[in-house]
Coordinates of C-alpha atoms and ligand atoms in Angstrom, one line a residue:
M20 CA -9.2 -38.9 12.9
S21 CA -5.8 -39.6 11.5
S22 CA -6.4 -42.9 9.7
L23 CA -6.2 -43.1 6.0
S24 CA -9.3 -42.4 4.0
P25 CA -10.0 -42.4 0.3
L26 CA -9.3 -39.3 -1.7
P27 CA -12.0 -36.7 -1.4
A28 CA -14.6 -36.7 -4.1
A29 CA -14.2 -34.4 -7.0
T30 CA -16.3 -31.3 -6.8
G31 CA -16.4 -30.4 -10.5
A32 CA -15.0 -26.9 -9.8
A33 CA -13.1 -27.0 -13.1
T34 CA -15.9 -25.3 -15.0
A35 CA -15.7 -22.0 -13.1
A36 CA -15.1 -18.9 -15.1
F37 CA -11.7 -17.4 -15.0
L38 CA -12.7 -13.9 -14.0
R39 CA -11.7 -11.9 -11.0
P40 CA -11.1 -8.4 -12.0
S41 CA -11.1 -6.9 -8.5
L42 CA -7.8 -8.3 -7.5
L43 CA -6.0 -7.9 -10.7
P44 CA -3.8 -4.9 -10.7
P45 CA -4.4 -2.5 -13.6
K46 CA -1.8 -2.5 -16.4
K47 CA 1.0 -0.2 -15.4
S48 CA 2.4 2.5 -17.5
A49 CA 5.8 4.1 -18.0
S50 CA 4.9 6.6 -15.4
Q51 CA 4.7 3.8 -12.9
L52 CA 8.1 2.8 -13.9
S53 CA 9.4 6.2 -13.2
A54 CA 7.8 6.0 -9.7
Y55 CA 10.1 3.0 -9.3
K56 CA 13.1 4.9 -10.3
S57 CA 12.5 8.0 -8.3
R58 CA 12.0 6.0 -5.1
K59 CA 9.4 8.6 -3.9
P60 CA 7.8 7.7 -0.6
Y61 CA 4.9 5.7 -1.9
S62 CA 1.2 6.4 -1.6
P63 CA 1.2 9.2 1.0
H64 CA -2.5 8.6 1.6
F65 CA -1.5 5.3 3.3
A66 CA 0.4 7.2 6.0
R67 CA -2.7 7.0 8.1
I68 CA -4.0 3.5 8.4
S69 CA -7.5 2.4 9.4
C70 CA -8.0 -0.5 11.7
K71 CA -11.6 -1.6 12.2
T72 CA -11.9 -5.1 13.6
S73 CA -15.3 -5.5 12.1
S74 CA -17.7 -3.2 10.3
S75 CA -19.4 -2.4 13.6
D76 CA -16.2 -1.5 15.4
K77 CA -14.9 2.0 15.9
E78 CA -11.4 2.9 14.9
P79 CA -9.1 1.9 17.8
N80 CA -7.8 4.7 20.1
N81 CA -4.7 5.8 18.3
N82 CA -3.2 7.8 21.1
D83 CA -0.8 5.3 22.5
Q84 CA 1.1 3.1 20.2
T85 CA -0.9 3.0 17.0
G86 CA -0.9 6.7 16.5
P87 CA -1.0 8.2 13.0
T88 CA 2.6 8.9 12.1
T89 CA 4.3 11.5 10.1
R90 CA 7.1 10.6 7.8
R91 CA 9.5 12.3 10.1
D92 CA 8.4 10.1 13.0
I93 CA 8.9 7.1 10.8
L94 CA 12.4 8.0 10.0
I95 CA 13.2 8.8 13.6
G96 CA 11.7 5.4 14.5
M97 CA 13.9 3.8 12.0
G98 CA 17.0 5.5 13.3
S99 CA 18.2 2.3 15.0
L100 CA 17.9 0.5 11.7
Y101 CA 20.0 3.0 9.9
G102 CA 22.5 2.8 12.7
A103 CA 22.7 -1.0 12.4
A104 CA 22.9 -0.8 8.7
S105 CA 25.7 1.8 8.7
S106 CA 27.8 -0.5 10.7
L107 CA 27.8 -2.7 7.6
S108 CA 30.5 -0.7 6.1
D109 CA 32.6 -1.1 9.3
P110 CA 35.0 -4.0 8.6
T111 CA 35.2 -4.6 12.3
A112 CA 31.5 -5.2 12.7
L113 CA 30.9 -8.9 13.2
A114 CA 27.2 -9.4 12.7
N115 CA 25.5 -8.5 9.5
P116 CA 22.0 -9.8 9.6
L117 CA 19.5 -8.9 6.9
Q118 CA 17.5 -5.8 7.9
P119 CA 13.8 -5.2 7.5
P120 CA 12.7 -2.9 4.7
D121 CA 11.9 0.8 5.0
L122 CA 8.2 0.8 4.1
S123 CA 8.3 4.5 3.3
K124 CA 10.6 3.8 0.5
C125 CA 8.6 1.0 -1.0
H126 CA 8.2 1.2 -4.8
P127 CA 6.1 -0.7 -7.3
A128 CA 7.0 -4.4 -7.5
I129 CA 8.0 -5.8 -10.8
K130 CA 5.6 -8.2 -12.4
G131 CA 7.1 -9.0 -15.7
D132 CA 8.7 -7.2 -18.5
A133 CA 10.2 -3.8 -18.0
G134 CA 7.5 -1.4 -17.2
D135 CA 5.0 -3.9 -16.1
T136 CA 4.6 -3.4 -12.3
A137 CA 2.3 -4.4 -9.5
D138 CA 1.5 -2.0 -6.7
C139 CA 2.1 -4.0 -3.6
C140 CA 3.3 -1.4 -1.1
P141 CA 1.7 -1.7 2.3
P142 CA 0.5 1.2 4.4
F143 CA 3.2 2.4 6.7
S144 CA 3.3 3.5 10.3
D145 CA 5.6 3.4 13.3
Q146 CA 6.9 0.1 14.5
I147 CA 7.0 -1.9 17.6
E148 CA 9.2 -4.8 18.6
F149 CA 7.8 -8.3 18.4
K150 CA 6.8 -9.9 21.7
L151 CA 6.0 -13.6 22.0
P152 CA 2.4 -14.2 22.9
S153 CA 1.6 -15.0 26.5
P154 CA 2.2 -18.7 27.4
K155 CA -1.4 -18.5 28.7
E156 CA -2.8 -17.9 25.3
P157 CA -4.6 -21.0 24.0
M158 CA -2.7 -23.0 21.4
R159 CA -3.9 -22.6 17.8
I160 CA -3.7 -26.2 16.4
R161 CA -3.7 -26.1 12.6
P162 CA -5.9 -28.9 11.2
A163 CA -5.2 -30.8 8.0
A164 CA -7.4 -29.2 5.4
H165 CA -8.9 -32.5 4.3
L166 CA -10.0 -33.3 7.8
V167 CA -11.9 -30.2 8.8
D168 CA -15.6 -30.2 9.7
K169 CA -18.5 -28.0 8.7
A170 CA -18.2 -25.8 11.8
Y171 CA -14.5 -25.1 11.0
I172 CA -15.2 -24.4 7.4
D173 CA -17.9 -21.9 8.3
K174 CA -15.6 -20.1 10.7
Y175 CA -12.7 -20.0 8.3
E176 CA -14.9 -18.8 5.4
K177 CA -16.3 -16.1 7.6
A178 CA -12.9 -14.9 8.7
I179 CA -11.6 -14.8 5.1
S180 CA -14.8 -12.9 4.0
L181 CA -14.3 -10.3 6.7
M182 CA -10.7 -10.0 5.7
K183 CA -11.6 -9.5 2.1
A184 CA -14.2 -6.9 3.1
L185 CA -11.6 -4.7 5.0
P186 CA -10.8 -1.4 3.2
D187 CA -7.6 -0.9 1.3
D188 CA -6.2 1.4 3.9
D189 CA -6.4 -1.4 6.5
P190 CA -3.1 -3.2 6.5
R191 CA -5.0 -6.4 7.5
S192 CA -7.2 -6.5 4.4
F193 CA -6.8 -9.6 2.3
K194 CA -5.4 -7.5 -0.5
N195 CA -2.8 -5.9 1.7
Q196 CA -1.9 -9.3 3.2
A197 CA -1.4 -10.8 -0.3
N198 CA 0.7 -7.8 -1.2
V199 CA 3.1 -8.5 1.7
H200 CA 4.4 -11.4 -0.3
C201 CA 4.5 -9.5 -3.5
A202 CA 6.5 -6.7 -1.9
Y203 CA 9.1 -8.9 -0.2
C204 CA 9.5 -11.1 -3.3
N205 CA 9.3 -9.0 -6.4
G206 CA 11.6 -6.1 -5.8
A207 CA 9.4 -3.5 -4.0
Y208 CA 11.9 -3.1 -1.3
D209 CA 15.6 -2.4 -1.4
Q210 CA 17.8 -3.6 1.5
V211 CA 18.1 -0.8 4.0
G212 CA 21.4 1.0 4.0
I213 CA 23.0 -0.9 1.1
T214 CA 24.5 1.0 -1.8
P215 CA 24.2 0.4 -4.7
S216 CA 20.7 -1.0 -4.0
V217 CA 20.1 -4.6 -3.5
A218 CA 16.6 -5.9 -3.7
L219 CA 15.2 -7.6 -0.6
Q220 CA 14.3 -11.2 -1.4
I221 CA 13.1 -13.7 1.1
H222 CA 13.3 -16.7 -1.1
F223 CA 16.3 -18.7 -2.3
S224 CA 18.1 -18.7 1.1
W225 CA 18.0 -19.5 4.8
I226 CA 15.5 -16.7 5.3
F227 CA 12.7 -18.7 3.6
F228 CA 11.3 -20.7 6.5
P229 CA 11.2 -18.0 9.2
F230 CA 9.8 -15.3 6.9
H231 CA 6.9 -17.5 6.0
R232 CA 6.3 -18.6 9.5
Y233 CA 5.8 -15.1 10.7
Y234 CA 3.7 -14.3 7.6
L235 CA 1.3 -17.1 8.6
Y236 CA 1.4 -16.2 12.2
F237 CA 0.1 -12.7 11.7
F238 CA -2.3 -13.7 8.9
E239 CA -3.8 -16.3 11.2
R240 CA -4.1 -13.9 14.2
I241 CA -5.8 -11.3 12.0
L242 CA -8.4 -13.9 10.9
G243 CA -8.9 -15.0 14.5
K244 CA -9.4 -11.4 15.7
L245 CA -11.9 -10.7 12.9
I246 CA -14.1 -13.6 14.1
D247 CA -13.2 -13.0 17.7
D248 CA -11.8 -16.5 18.2
P249 CA -8.3 -16.6 19.9
T250 CA -8.1 -20.3 19.0
F251 CA -8.6 -19.9 15.3
A252 CA -5.9 -21.8 13.3
L253 CA -5.3 -21.9 9.6
P254 CA -5.6 -25.4 7.9
F255 CA -2.5 -27.0 6.4
W256 CA -2.5 -28.8 3.0
N257 CA -1.3 -32.3 3.9
W258 CA 0.3 -32.9 0.5
D259 CA 2.8 -35.3 2.0
S260 CA 0.1 -37.9 2.6
P261 CA -2.0 -40.0 0.3
D262 CA -5.1 -38.2 1.7
G263 CA -3.8 -34.8 0.8
M264 CA -2.9 -35.4 -2.8
Q265 CA -5.4 -33.0 -4.2
I266 CA -6.2 -29.4 -3.8
P267 CA -8.3 -29.6 -0.6
A268 CA -12.0 -29.6 -1.4
I269 CA -12.6 -26.5 0.7
F270 CA -10.6 -24.4 -1.7
A271 CA -12.3 -25.7 -4.8
D272 CA -15.9 -24.5 -4.3
P273 CA -16.4 -21.5 -6.6
A274 CA -19.0 -20.1 -4.2
S275 CA -16.6 -20.0 -1.3
P276 CA -14.3 -17.1 -0.3
L277 CA -11.5 -19.7 -0.2
Y278 CA -11.8 -20.1 -4.0
D279 CA -9.5 -18.5 -6.5
A280 CA -10.5 -18.6 -10.1
I281 CA -6.9 -18.2 -11.3
R282 CA -5.5 -21.7 -11.0
A283 CA -4.6 -24.4 -13.4
P284 CA -8.0 -25.9 -14.3
D285 CA -6.7 -29.4 -15.0
H286 CA -5.3 -29.6 -11.4
L287 CA -8.5 -28.8 -9.7
P288 CA -10.4 -31.6 -8.0
G289 CA -12.5 -33.0 -10.9
G290 CA -10.0 -31.7 -13.5
S291 CA -8.1 -33.9 -15.9
S292 CA -5.1 -34.5 -13.6
P293 CA -6.1 -33.6 -10.1
L294 CA -3.5 -35.6 -8.2
V295 CA -0.7 -33.6 -6.6
D296 CA 2.6 -34.5 -8.3
L297 CA 5.3 -33.3 -5.9
D298 CA 7.9 -33.8 -8.6
W299 CA 5.8 -32.0 -11.2
S300 CA 7.2 -31.4 -14.6
R301 CA 5.2 -30.1 -17.6
S302 CA 5.8 -33.3 -19.6
A303 CA 4.8 -35.8 -16.9
A304 CA 1.9 -38.1 -17.6
S305 CA -0.7 -38.7 -14.9
L306 CA -0.2 -41.6 -12.6
T307 CA -2.7 -43.8 -10.8
P308 CA -3.2 -42.7 -7.2
E309 CA -1.1 -45.5 -5.9
A310 CA 1.8 -44.8 -8.2
Q311 CA 1.5 -41.1 -7.6
W312 CA 1.6 -41.7 -3.9
Q313 CA 4.7 -43.9 -4.2
S314 CA 6.5 -41.1 -6.2
N315 CA 5.4 -38.4 -3.7
R316 CA 6.5 -40.5 -0.8
D317 CA 10.0 -41.0 -2.3
V318 CA 10.2 -37.3 -3.1
M319 CA 9.4 -36.5 0.5
H320 CA 12.0 -38.9 1.8
T321 CA 14.7 -37.3 -0.4
Q322 CA 13.8 -33.8 0.5
M323 CA 13.4 -34.3 4.2
V324 CA 15.6 -37.2 5.1
S325 CA 18.4 -38.5 2.8
G326 CA 19.0 -35.2 1.0
A327 CA 18.6 -32.9 4.0
K328 CA 21.2 -34.0 6.4
K329 CA 22.9 -30.6 6.8
R330 CA 21.2 -27.4 7.8
T331 CA 22.1 -25.5 4.7
L332 CA 20.8 -28.4 2.6
F333 CA 17.4 -28.1 4.3
F334 CA 17.1 -24.4 5.0
G335 CA 19.1 -23.0 2.1
T336 CA 22.4 -21.1 2.2
P337 CA 23.1 -17.9 4.2
L338 CA 21.9 -14.5 3.1
K339 CA 23.3 -11.6 5.0
A340 CA 22.7 -7.9 4.6
G341 CA 24.0 -6.7 1.3
D342 CA 24.0 -10.2 -0.3
L343 CA 22.1 -10.8 -3.5
A344 CA 19.7 -13.8 -3.0
D345 CA 21.0 -14.8 -6.4
G346 CA 24.3 -16.1 -5.3
N347 CA 22.8 -18.4 -2.8
G348 CA 20.8 -21.5 -3.0
Q349 CA 17.4 -22.8 -2.0
G350 CA 17.0 -25.6 0.5
T351 CA 15.5 -28.9 -0.4
L352 CA 12.0 -28.2 0.6
E353 CA 11.8 -24.7 -0.9
R354 CA 12.5 -26.2 -4.3
T355 CA 10.5 -29.4 -4.1
P356 CA 7.7 -29.7 -3.2
H357 CA 7.2 -26.0 -2.3
G358 CA 8.2 -24.4 -5.6
N359 CA 6.8 -27.2 -7.7
L360 CA 3.4 -26.9 -6.1
H361 CA 3.3 -23.2 -6.7
I362 CA 3.8 -23.8 -10.3
W363 CA 1.4 -26.8 -10.3
V364 CA -1.4 -24.7 -8.9
G365 CA -0.8 -21.6 -11.0
D366 CA -2.3 -21.1 -14.4
L367 CA 0.6 -21.5 -16.7
T368 CA -1.3 -20.3 -19.7
R369 CA -1.2 -16.8 -18.3
E370 CA 1.8 -14.6 -19.1
Y371 CA 2.7 -14.3 -15.5
K372 CA 1.4 -17.7 -14.3
E373 CA -0.9 -16.2 -11.7
D374 CA -1.9 -16.6 -9.0
M375 CA 0.2 -19.3 -7.3
G376 CA 2.7 -19.6 -10.1
N377 CA 4.3 -16.2 -9.6
L378 CA 5.7 -14.9 -6.3
Y379 CA 4.1 -11.5 -6.9
S380 CA 0.5 -12.9 -7.0
A381 CA 0.8 -16.1 -5.0
G382 CA -0.6 -14.5 -1.8
R383 CA -3.9 -13.8 -3.6
D384 CA -4.9 -17.4 -3.5
P385 CA -6.2 -18.5 -0.1
L386 CA -4.6 -21.8 -0.8
F387 CA -1.2 -20.2 -0.5
Y388 CA -1.5 -19.9 3.3
C389 CA -2.7 -23.5 3.5
H390 CA 0.3 -24.7 1.3
H391 CA 2.7 -22.8 3.5
G392 CA 1.1 -24.3 6.6
N393 CA 2.5 -27.6 5.5
V394 CA 5.8 -26.1 4.5
D395 CA 6.1 -24.7 8.0
R396 CA 5.1 -28.0 9.5
M397 CA 8.0 -29.5 7.6
W398 CA 10.4 -27.2 9.5
D399 CA 9.2 -28.7 12.8
L400 CA 9.3 -32.2 11.5
W401 CA 12.8 -31.9 10.0
K402 CA 14.2 -31.2 13.4
T403 CA 12.9 -34.5 14.7
L404 CA 14.4 -36.6 11.9
G405 CA 18.0 -37.1 13.0
P406 CA 21.1 -35.8 14.8
R407 CA 22.3 -32.3 14.2
R408 CA 19.0 -31.2 12.8
T409 CA 18.8 -28.0 14.6
D410 CA 18.2 -24.4 13.8
F411 CA 21.2 -22.2 12.9
T412 CA 22.9 -20.4 15.8
D413 CA 24.6 -17.8 13.6
P414 CA 23.5 -14.3 14.8
D415 CA 23.2 -13.2 11.2
W416 CA 20.3 -15.6 10.9
L417 CA 18.9 -15.1 14.4
D418 CA 18.9 -11.3 14.1
A419 CA 17.6 -11.0 10.6
A420 CA 14.3 -9.2 10.8
F421 CA 11.1 -8.5 8.9
L422 CA 8.1 -6.2 9.3
F423 CA 4.5 -7.4 9.5
Y424 CA 1.3 -5.8 10.5
D425 CA -0.3 -7.6 13.4
E426 CA -4.0 -8.1 14.3
N427 CA -4.1 -4.6 15.9
C428 CA -2.7 -2.9 12.8
K429 CA 0.6 -2.4 14.5
L430 CA 3.7 -2.7 12.4
V431 CA 5.9 -5.3 14.2
R432 CA 9.6 -5.8 13.8
C433 CA 10.2 -9.5 14.1
K434 CA 13.6 -11.3 14.4
I435 CA 14.1 -14.8 13.3
R436 CA 15.3 -15.7 16.8
D437 CA 11.7 -15.4 18.1
S438 CA 10.2 -17.6 15.4
L439 CA 12.1 -20.9 16.1
D440 CA 9.7 -22.5 18.5
N441 CA 6.1 -22.9 17.3
E442 CA 4.9 -23.7 20.7
K443 CA 6.1 -20.3 22.0
L444 CA 4.2 -18.8 19.2
R445 CA 1.2 -20.8 20.5
T446 CA 1.0 -22.7 17.2
G447 CA 0.8 -26.4 16.6
Y448 CA -0.2 -28.9 14.0
Q449 CA -2.8 -31.7 14.1
S450 CA -1.0 -34.9 14.3
V451 CA -1.4 -37.0 11.1
P452 CA 0.5 -40.1 9.9
I453 CA 3.9 -39.5 8.4
L454 CA 4.4 -42.2 5.8
W455 CA 7.6 -41.1 4.0
K456 CA 10.2 -41.6 6.7
D457 CA 11.5 -44.8 5.2
S458 CA 13.0 -44.9 1.8
K459 CA 11.4 -47.3 -0.7
R460 CA 13.7 -46.2 -3.5
V461 CA 15.4 -48.9 -5.6
P462 CA 18.3 -48.5 -8.0
K463 CA 17.1 -48.7 -11.5
K464 CA 19.4 -51.6 -12.4
I465 CA 18.2 -53.7 -9.5
R466 CA 14.6 -53.0 -10.3
N467 CA 15.2 -53.7 -13.9
K468 CA 16.6 -57.1 -13.2
A469 CA 13.8 -58.0 -10.8
T470 CA 11.3 -56.8 -13.3
A471 CA 12.8 -58.7 -16.1
A472 CA 12.5 -61.8 -14.1
T473 CA 8.8 -61.2 -13.4
A474 CA 8.0 -59.4 -16.6
T475 CA 5.0 -61.6 -17.3
K476 CA 3.7 -61.0 -13.8
K477 CA 2.4 -57.6 -12.7
K478 CA 3.0 -54.5 -14.7
R479 CA 4.2 -51.4 -12.9
E480 CA 1.4 -49.0 -12.5
S481 CA 3.6 -46.0 -13.1
K482 CA 3.6 -44.8 -16.6
R483 CA 6.3 -42.3 -15.7
V484 CA 8.9 -44.9 -14.9
P485 CA 8.4 -47.3 -17.8
K486 CA 11.5 -49.3 -16.8
T487 CA 9.4 -52.4 -16.2
K488 CA 8.0 -52.4 -19.6
S489 CA 11.2 -51.6 -21.4
A490 CA 13.6 -53.6 -19.3
T491 CA 13.2 -56.8 -21.3
T492 CA 13.5 -55.1 -24.6
T493 CA 15.9 -52.1 -24.0
T494 CA 19.5 -52.6 -23.6
K495 CA 21.0 -50.1 -21.2
K496 CA 24.2 -48.4 -22.2
K497 CA 26.6 -46.1 -20.6
R498 CA 25.7 -42.5 -21.3
E499 CA 27.7 -40.5 -23.7
L500 CA 29.9 -38.1 -21.6
T501 CA 30.2 -34.4 -21.9
D502 CA 33.6 -33.1 -20.9
L503 CA 33.9 -30.8 -17.9
S504 CA 35.8 -28.3 -20.0
K505 CA 32.6 -27.8 -22.1
F506 CA 31.0 -25.6 -19.4
P507 CA 29.3 -23.2 -19.3
L508 CA 26.7 -24.6 -21.6
V509 CA 23.0 -24.3 -22.4
L510 CA 21.1 -27.2 -21.0
N511 CA 18.8 -27.9 -23.9
K512 CA 19.1 -31.7 -23.8
A513 CA 20.1 -34.3 -21.2
I514 CA 23.9 -34.4 -20.6
S515 CA 26.1 -36.6 -18.5
V516 CA 29.4 -35.6 -17.0
A517 CA 32.0 -37.7 -15.2
V518 CA 32.9 -35.7 -12.1
P519 CA 35.9 -36.6 -9.9
R520 CA 35.3 -37.4 -6.3
P521 CA 38.1 -36.0 -4.1
R522 CA 37.5 -38.6 -1.4
K523 CA 36.0 -42.1 -1.5
N524 CA 35.1 -44.8 1.0
R525 CA 35.0 -42.4 3.9
S526 CA 34.3 -43.7 7.4
K527 CA 31.0 -43.5 9.1
A528 CA 32.2 -40.7 11.3
E529 CA 33.6 -38.7 8.4
K530 CA 30.3 -39.1 6.6
E531 CA 28.4 -37.8 9.6
E532 CA 30.8 -34.9 9.9
E533 CA 30.6 -33.9 6.2
E534 CA 27.9 -34.6 3.7
E535 CA 29.1 -35.4 0.2
V536 CA 27.4 -33.0 -2.2
V537 CA 27.1 -32.5 -5.9
V538 CA 27.2 -28.8 -6.7
V539 CA 25.7 -27.5 -10.0
K540 CA 27.5 -24.2 -10.2
G541 CA 26.7 -21.0 -12.1
I542 CA 23.1 -21.7 -13.0
E543 CA 21.8 -18.8 -15.0
I544 CA 18.1 -18.5 -15.6
D545 CA 15.5 -15.9 -16.6
R546 CA 13.9 -15.6 -13.2
S547 CA 10.5 -14.7 -14.7
Q548 CA 10.2 -18.2 -16.2
V549 CA 9.3 -21.6 -14.9
I550 CA 12.6 -23.5 -14.8
K551 CA 13.1 -27.1 -13.7
F552 CA 15.9 -29.5 -14.3
D553 CA 16.7 -32.9 -12.7
V554 CA 19.9 -34.3 -11.5
A555 CA 20.7 -38.1 -11.4
L556 CA 23.9 -40.0 -10.6
N557 CA 25.2 -43.0 -12.4
D558 CA 22.0 -43.3 -14.3
D559 CA 22.4 -45.8 -17.2
D560 CA 20.9 -44.7 -20.5
D561 CA 18.0 -47.1 -21.0
G562 CA 15.6 -44.7 -22.6
A563 CA 14.1 -43.1 -19.5
P564 CA 15.9 -40.8 -17.1
A565 CA 15.8 -41.6 -13.4
G566 CA 12.8 -40.3 -11.5
P567 CA 12.0 -39.8 -7.8
R568 CA 11.4 -43.5 -7.3
D569 CA 14.9 -44.4 -8.5
T570 CA 17.9 -44.3 -6.2
E571 CA 19.8 -42.6 -9.0
F572 CA 17.6 -39.5 -8.7
A573 CA 19.4 -36.8 -6.7
G574 CA 16.9 -33.9 -6.9
S575 CA 15.8 -31.0 -9.0
F576 CA 16.3 -27.3 -9.5
V577 CA 13.0 -25.3 -9.5
N578 CA 12.4 -21.7 -10.1
V579 CA 9.0 -20.1 -9.3
P580 CA 8.6 -17.1 -11.7
H581 CA 9.3 -13.7 -10.2
R582 CA 11.0 -10.4 -11.1
Q583 CA 13.1 -8.0 -9.1
K584 CA 14.1 -5.1 -11.3
P585 CA 12.8 -3.8 -14.5
G586 CA 14.8 -5.3 -17.3
A587 CA 17.0 -7.4 -15.1
S588 CA 15.7 -10.9 -15.4
K589 CA 18.9 -12.9 -15.2
F590 CA 19.4 -14.9 -12.0
K591 CA 22.6 -16.6 -11.2
T592 CA 22.5 -19.3 -8.5
A593 CA 23.7 -22.8 -7.6
L594 CA 22.2 -26.1 -6.6
T595 CA 23.7 -28.3 -3.9
L596 CA 22.4 -31.8 -3.4
G597 CA 23.3 -34.2 -0.6
I598 CA 24.4 -37.5 -2.0
T599 CA 26.2 -39.6 0.7
D600 CA 23.2 -42.0 1.2
L601 CA 22.6 -42.1 -2.5
L602 CA 26.1 -43.2 -3.4
E603 CA 26.0 -45.9 -0.7
D604 CA 22.7 -47.2 -1.9
L605 CA 24.1 -47.3 -5.5
G606 CA 27.2 -49.2 -4.3
A607 CA 29.3 -46.4 -5.8
D608 CA 31.1 -45.2 -2.6
G609 CA 34.4 -46.6 -3.8
D610 CA 34.4 -45.0 -7.2
D611 CA 36.8 -42.3 -8.3
T612 CA 34.2 -40.5 -10.3
V613 CA 30.5 -40.2 -10.4
V614 CA 28.5 -39.6 -13.6
V615 CA 26.2 -36.7 -13.1
T616 CA 23.3 -36.5 -15.5
L617 CA 21.4 -33.2 -15.9
V618 CA 18.0 -33.4 -17.5
P619 CA 16.1 -30.2 -18.5
K620 CA 12.4 -30.5 -17.8
V621 CA 11.1 -26.9 -18.2
G622 CA 13.2 -24.1 -19.8
E623 CA 16.8 -24.1 -20.9
P624 CA 19.1 -22.8 -18.1
V625 CA 22.8 -22.1 -18.6
I626 CA 25.0 -24.4 -16.4
G627 CA 28.4 -23.1 -15.3
G628 CA 29.9 -26.3 -14.1
L629 CA 29.8 -29.3 -11.7
K630 CA 31.8 -30.4 -8.8
I631 CA 31.7 -32.8 -5.9
D632 CA 32.3 -31.2 -2.5
Y633 CA 31.9 -31.9 1.2
L634 CA 29.6 -29.9 3.4
A635 CA 30.0 -29.5 7.2
D636 CA 26.9 -27.5 8.0
Ligands
C2O21 CU1 7.1 -17.0 -0.5 CU2 5.5 -20.2 -1.3 O1 6.4 -18.5 -1.4

């Protein structure tokens, strides 16, 4: 079951027409924008929700907990939320976890330019508190998408078809489920009790993993209920293995409900560059499957192992009630490969890069939930990869909460603390080989030497790292340095900066205690654009910047397009990369300075500055 097999055959899906009007929101007008501004309770017809488990079912008995609710009931039900939120202004209050949104105050999400909105507001009703499923419930074991059989595909397709057939006033409909993501990501909610208003944003911080875990949890249970199968589990896209290096074939059949016509045609199986590039950049050339796998393997090692030795490096930095997600930073995996793959699947020729390439529309692609299956699997795996790889214990993380509709159409308030153990959620993953735990990265200078010696022998298969070709003919030189005093600057070409290291030759214990990090400060981007830049250390200038296979490569900044407010597209954030292992592997641990090279790949961000720091958690 879990042995390596060749890449699945291409299906030729690339020729499908790019048409799917039913899920495209109509163009919004200025009046929609004023709906945003006035914060009217949205779509009053949604106050009563419908909940038919299948077309033959009756509406459930609404007398007990699911009852139709007046707006007054909702506000009373939310009293405790307001109570919690009002303590935010109390300086003596200790905890300050992010609160779930007030669905009655949802307003249109922002798709792009001012005035261009998407209606993502869910129906609303009263809430219940989340309860873990009974330990007697069967486990739902999520299979790798490339390993499923016909019986599974039939079941999965049937469930998605039924979900797509649910009416718009059923919160479990595919459209409403897709909108969950839109609303939480593109400014449809303001944080409750915070003035002036701060948009709720579940990316770019430590909220990222738990939010998406719950999202899949409910999405999966709804599907299971629709086909009456309590064991039904979503598939995961095993993009961290050589077998999963394409869009899984089950999503690429235009006749299947799992298909989405709004994807990059060249990245479909059978397209011109179908191999998943976890380090995708617009300019990258296609690699052979073997070279692509080697690159992907090294990306995974950096993101999961060497670059993720502290919690905040892996999960992202804290976001508490009242915080802008802007000031915080994404974790390793959220950037790459998570963000990269969104952009890789989305159709970048479209203004808003739908579907996967923009957070507002990503949930419309069934592949989204498969992609996030693997993201969620990485959370579990990360905890097995070394000491101190544990969940946060900060109550501001544990008590942060979200709202989701469950399979019975109940609106459930879920705290992060109940999401930490997949087994308690009765969720697991099929075991497949993990081939990226060991690093195969080599410093460029060593590889160049070795290659020069065997230049007449084998040529490197990778076109993207042409060191081997050029090593004998190119003379490497030190990079021209930009002075630290030149920041802030627009990163429109590669720059290198000598950054002082406050400490050097630290002991093993010190290194375990605190991870050395390079911090790219004051990154300013237009959040609606694809942005990517790479960071390398002590990278000699030999004509090609370091890539994922080179030890010098520290990581990338990645922004998946999204908007939060009309007219406000600027996003200020930071990038923090763990570099203790990297400096050791480069033999640079005794140096007073490190040369940090920033290479713009897509877009031209403003960079505020650079520093070396030490991170305890
Ligand atoms: Cu919420 Cu993959 O994004």
